[in-house]
Short mmCIF file of C-alpha atoms in Angstrom, two decimals:
data_model
loop_
_atom_site.label_atom_id
_atom_site.label_comp_id
_atom_site.label_asym_id
_atom_site.label_seq_id
_atom_site.Cartn_x
_atom_site.Cartn_y
_atom_site.Cartn_z
CA UNK U 19 53.54 -7.11 11.66
CA UNK U 20 49.84 -6.72 12.27
CA UNK U 21 47.57 -8.27 9.65
CA UNK U 22 44.60 -6.02 8.98
CA UNK U 23 41.63 -6.61 6.71
CA UNK U 24 42.86 -4.23 3.98
CA UNK U 25 46.25 -5.96 3.97
CA UNK U 26 44.63 -9.40 3.83
CA UNK U 27 42.38 -8.25 1.00
CA UNK U 28 45.38 -6.87 -0.90
CA UNK U 29 47.31 -10.14 -0.63
CA UNK U 30 44.33 -12.29 -1.62
CA UNK U 31 43.69 -10.11 -4.69
CA UNK U 32 47.38 -10.20 -5.61
CA UNK U 33 47.42 -13.99 -5.41
CA UNK U 34 44.25 -14.29 -7.49
CA UNK U 35 45.62 -11.97 -10.18
CA UNK U 36 48.76 -14.05 -10.60
CA UNK U 37 46.63 -17.19 -10.82
CA UNK U 38 44.44 -15.77 -13.59
CA UNK U 39 47.38 -14.36 -15.52
CA UNK U 40 49.13 -17.73 -15.60
CA UNK U 41 46.01 -19.65 -16.68
CA UNK U 42 45.43 -17.80 -19.97
CA UNK U 43 45.62 -19.66 -23.27
CA UNK U 44 48.60 -19.12 -25.50
CA UNK U 45 47.45 -17.92 -28.94
CA UNK U 46 48.58 -21.13 -30.64
CA UNK U 47 46.59 -23.22 -28.14
CA UNK U 48 43.56 -20.99 -28.61
CA UNK U 49 43.71 -21.47 -32.39
CA UNK U 50 44.01 -25.25 -31.98
CA UNK U 51 40.94 -25.28 -29.71
CA UNK U 52 39.06 -23.08 -32.18
CA UNK U 53 39.79 -25.53 -35.01
CA UNK U 54 39.08 -28.59 -32.83
CA UNK U 55 35.57 -27.24 -32.12
CA UNK U 56 34.93 -26.74 -35.85
CA UNK U 57 34.44 -23.00 -35.42
CA UNK U 58 34.78 -20.77 -38.46
CA UNK U 59 34.69 -17.06 -39.18
CA UNK U 60 32.42 -15.50 -40.14
CA UNK U 61 29.80 -17.83 -38.66
CA UNK U 62 27.01 -19.10 -40.90
CA UNK U 63 23.52 -17.75 -40.49
CA UNK U 64 21.09 -20.51 -39.50
CA UNK U 65 19.44 -21.43 -41.84
CA UNK U 66 21.50 -20.08 -44.69
CA UNK U 67 18.56 -19.20 -46.94
CA UNK U 68 18.59 -16.04 -49.09
CA UNK U 69 15.63 -14.40 -47.34
CA UNK U 70 16.77 -15.07 -43.79
CA UNK U 71 20.36 -14.04 -44.56
CA UNK U 72 19.16 -10.81 -46.16
CA UNK U 73 16.97 -10.01 -43.16
CA UNK U 74 19.74 -10.70 -40.64
CA UNK U 75 22.32 -8.67 -42.59
CA UNK U 76 19.81 -5.80 -42.75
CA UNK U 77 19.42 -5.96 -38.97
CA UNK U 78 23.20 -5.93 -38.50
CA UNK U 79 23.45 -2.83 -40.70
CA UNK U 80 20.66 -1.15 -38.70
CA UNK U 81 22.66 -1.62 -35.50
CA UNK U 82 25.59 0.32 -37.00
CA UNK U 83 23.46 3.48 -36.89
CA UNK U 84 22.53 3.26 -33.19
CA UNK U 85 23.93 6.37 -31.48
CA UNK U 86 23.95 4.98 -27.96
CA UNK U 87 26.70 2.38 -27.49
CA UNK U 88 24.61 0.45 -24.94
CA UNK U 89 21.67 0.22 -27.35
CA UNK U 90 24.04 -0.77 -30.16
CA UNK U 91 25.59 -3.54 -28.03
CA UNK U 92 22.18 -4.87 -26.94
CA UNK U 93 20.96 -4.73 -30.53
CA UNK U 94 23.97 -6.69 -31.78
CA UNK U 95 23.44 -9.31 -29.07
CA UNK U 96 19.81 -9.74 -30.14
CA UNK U 97 20.70 -10.03 -33.83
CA UNK U 98 23.51 -12.49 -33.08
CA UNK U 99 21.03 -14.58 -31.11
CA UNK U 100 18.55 -14.57 -34.00
CA UNK U 101 21.09 -15.09 -36.76
CA UNK U 102 23.57 -17.57 -35.29
CA UNK U 103 22.21 -19.15 -32.14
CA UNK U 104 18.46 -19.72 -32.50
CA UNK U 105 17.58 -21.04 -35.95
CA UNK U 106 14.28 -20.15 -37.53
CA UNK U 107 11.99 -23.09 -38.12
CA UNK U 108 10.20 -22.20 -41.33
CA UNK U 109 11.39 -21.25 -44.79
CA UNK U 110 10.22 -17.65 -44.25
CA UNK U 111 11.48 -17.12 -40.74
CA UNK U 112 9.13 -17.45 -37.82
CA UNK U 113 6.17 -17.96 -40.13
CA UNK U 114 2.60 -18.59 -39.12
CA UNK U 115 0.40 -21.47 -40.12
CA UNK U 116 -3.18 -22.51 -39.52
CA UNK U 117 -3.87 -24.97 -36.75
CA UNK U 118 -6.16 -27.93 -37.47
CA UNK U 119 -9.81 -26.98 -36.96
CA UNK U 120 -10.31 -29.78 -34.39
CA UNK U 121 -7.58 -28.30 -32.22
CA UNK U 122 -9.01 -24.79 -32.50
CA UNK U 123 -12.48 -26.06 -31.56
CA UNK U 124 -11.06 -27.88 -28.54
CA UNK U 125 -9.53 -24.66 -27.15
CA UNK U 126 -12.72 -22.61 -27.56
#
């Protein structure tokens, strides 16, 4: 039997596939890990203030009307990032404030 590159590639892919298939979590184990990490569904919007929650839910609803599935996916990823991953740091979202006059003068 002559070992050729296509045959070698086939066997290496076959071995890798069996490795990945056997290393999957069983559903019961996945649920235990989920609970151990204190995950919950649906996730809480950070921070859970009325204004921020309303804004994020509005953005989620806007994504439902995207015609292009790629744009819809990218939009959902951006909203998830804003709503669940990166908290806002002011009571009104990413609000603006005035810098101290001394600091402003120093940068001029």
